Coordinates of C-alpha atoms in Angstrom, one line a residue:
M290 CA -15.6 -1.2 23.3
S291 CA -14.2 1.6 25.2
K292 CA -16.5 4.4 26.4
D293 CA -14.6 6.8 24.0
T294 CA -15.8 4.8 21.0
L295 CA -19.0 5.9 19.3
P296 CA -21.4 2.9 19.3
G297 CA -22.4 3.5 15.7
L298 CA -18.9 2.8 14.5
T299 CA -19.1 -0.8 15.5
L300 CA -22.2 -1.5 13.4
C301 CA -20.8 -0.5 10.0
N302 CA -18.2 -2.6 8.3
N303 CA -16.9 0.4 6.4
A304 CA -16.5 2.5 9.5
V305 CA -14.7 -0.2 11.5
L306 CA -12.4 -1.1 8.5
R307 CA -11.6 2.6 7.9
R308 CA -10.8 3.1 11.7
A309 CA -8.6 0.1 11.8
T310 CA -6.9 1.1 8.5
R311 CA -6.1 4.6 9.8
K312 CA -4.7 3.1 13.0
L313 CA -2.5 0.5 11.3
G314 CA -1.4 3.0 8.6
Q315 CA -0.3 5.5 11.3
F316 CA 1.6 2.7 13.1
Y317 CA 3.5 1.6 9.8
D318 CA 4.1 5.2 8.9
D319 CA 5.7 5.9 12.3
V320 CA 8.0 2.8 12.0
V321 CA 9.0 3.4 8.3
A322 CA 9.4 7.3 8.9
P323 CA 13.2 7.2 9.6
S324 CA 13.6 6.1 5.8
G325 CA 11.9 9.4 4.8
L326 CA 9.1 7.5 3.2
K327 CA 5.4 6.9 4.2
A328 CA 4.3 3.3 4.4
T329 CA 2.2 3.7 1.3
Q330 CA 5.4 5.0 -0.6
Q331 CA 7.3 1.9 0.7
G332 CA 4.6 -0.4 -0.5
L333 CA 4.4 1.3 -3.8
L334 CA 8.2 1.0 -4.4
Y335 CA 7.9 -2.7 -3.4
Q336 CA 5.2 -3.2 -5.9
I337 CA 7.2 -1.6 -8.6
H338 CA 10.3 -3.7 -7.6
I339 CA 8.4 -7.0 -7.8
G340 CA 6.5 -6.1 -10.9
D341 CA 9.5 -6.0 -13.1
E342 CA 8.8 -2.6 -14.8
P343 CA 5.0 -2.8 -14.4
A344 CA 2.6 -0.7 -16.5
M345 CA 1.0 2.1 -14.5
G346 CA -2.4 0.7 -15.2
A347 CA -1.5 -2.8 -13.8
I348 CA -0.2 -1.1 -10.5
A349 CA -3.3 1.0 -10.3
A350 CA -5.6 -2.0 -10.7
A351 CA -3.6 -4.1 -8.2
L352 CA -3.8 -1.4 -5.6
V353 CA -7.4 -0.7 -6.3
M354 CA -6.7 3.0 -7.2
D355 CA -7.3 5.2 -10.2
L356 CA -4.4 6.3 -12.4
S357 CA -4.7 9.9 -11.2
A358 CA -4.3 8.8 -7.6
L359 CA -1.4 6.6 -8.5
G360 CA 0.2 9.5 -10.5
H361 CA -0.3 11.8 -7.4
T362 CA 1.4 9.1 -5.2
L363 CA 4.4 8.6 -7.7
K364 CA 5.2 12.4 -8.0
P365 CA 7.3 12.7 -4.9
L366 CA 9.0 9.4 -5.6
I367 CA 9.9 10.6 -9.1
R368 CA 10.9 14.0 -7.8
D369 CA 13.2 12.4 -5.3
G370 CA 14.8 10.2 -8.0
Y371 CA 13.5 6.8 -6.6
V372 CA 11.3 6.0 -9.6
E373 CA 11.1 6.8 -13.3
T374 CA 8.4 6.4 -15.8
F375 CA 8.9 5.5 -19.5
T376 CA 7.0 4.6 -22.5
D377 CA 6.6 0.9 -23.2
P378 CA 8.7 0.2 -26.3
D379 CA 6.2 -2.2 -27.8
D380 CA 3.0 -0.1 -27.1
R381 CA 3.6 3.7 -26.8
R382 CA 0.3 4.1 -25.2
I383 CA 1.5 2.3 -22.0
K384 CA 3.5 4.0 -19.4
R385 CA 5.8 1.8 -17.3
V386 CA 7.5 2.4 -14.1
R387 CA 10.8 1.3 -12.7
L388 CA 13.0 1.8 -9.6
T389 CA 16.2 3.9 -10.1
P390 CA 19.4 2.6 -8.5
Q391 CA 18.7 5.2 -5.7
G392 CA 15.2 3.8 -5.4
S393 CA 16.5 0.3 -4.9
V394 CA 18.7 1.6 -2.1
K395 CA 15.7 3.5 -0.5
L396 CA 13.6 0.4 -0.8
D397 CA 16.2 -1.8 0.9
E398 CA 16.3 0.8 3.8
A399 CA 12.6 1.0 4.1
M400 CA 12.0 -2.7 3.9
K401 CA 14.2 -3.2 7.0
L402 CA 11.9 -0.8 8.9
W403 CA 8.8 -2.4 7.3
R404 CA 9.9 -5.8 8.6
V405 CA 10.2 -4.3 12.2
A406 CA 6.5 -3.0 11.8
Q407 CA 5.4 -6.3 10.5
Q408 CA 7.0 -8.2 13.3
R409 CA 5.5 -5.9 15.9
F410 CA 2.1 -6.2 14.5
E411 CA 2.2 -10.0 14.3
D412 CA 3.6 -10.1 18.0
M413 CA 0.6 -8.1 19.1
V414 CA -2.0 -9.8 17.0
G415 CA -0.5 -13.3 16.6
K416 CA 1.1 -14.6 13.5
E417 CA -1.9 -16.9 12.5
Q418 CA -4.5 -14.2 13.3
A419 CA -2.5 -11.7 11.1
A420 CA -2.3 -14.3 8.3
M421 CA -6.1 -14.8 8.6
L422 CA -6.7 -11.1 8.6
R423 CA -4.7 -10.6 5.5
A424 CA -6.5 -13.5 3.7
A425 CA -9.9 -12.1 4.6
L426 CA -9.0 -8.6 3.5
D427 CA -7.6 -9.9 0.3
D428 CA -10.8 -11.9 -0.3
I429 CA -12.8 -8.7 0.3
A430 CA -10.6 -6.7 -2.1
A431 CA -11.2 -9.2 -4.8
L432 CA -15.0 -8.9 -4.6
D433 CA -16.9 -7.1 -7.3
F434 CA -19.5 -5.1 -5.4
G435 CA -20.9 -3.6 -8.5
I436 CA -24.1 -1.7 -8.2
P437 CA -26.1 -2.9 -5.2
P438 CA -29.5 -4.4 -6.0
A439 CA -32.6 -2.1 -5.5
A440 CA -34.2 -2.4 -2.1
P441 CA -37.3 -4.6 -2.0

C-alpha cells in the first residue's frame, strides 16, 4: 500500500473494487478514445452485436443496469447513427436494439483498440491472473445479494 492510499480503502470490498474499476475504466477509455467512443459504449455496441437484435431488457439485465440507465447510455449511440431501436414484431411491448451499418464499422474500429487495451492489461497482470480475475468478478456479478440478514 502506498502512503497516498487511505488505509480504510483496503478494508472495504466495495471501495477496493470501485477504485480498481475506475482505474481500469480510465485505462480502457484512454485506449479506445481514438474511436470517438468510451469503453462502456464500445462494450455496449459489442453486446448488441453479439446479441442478435437483443431486447433492451435483456441487455440491461446482462449488464446489471436499469432500463433508464441503458436508455441514457444508448442516446448518444442512437444520435450518432450507430444504433437503432425498434419494436419487436411479435410483441409490441418489447423494444429491441440493433447496430446500423455505420455502427458495425464503428464497432470494428473500437474493437481493434479494445484488443490493444486487453493485451496491455494481460501483459501487466498476466494472462492467467486476468482470466482468474474475470472469472471471480463474473461469479460475484451472478450472486443474488438480496436483503442482508438482520444483525444478531
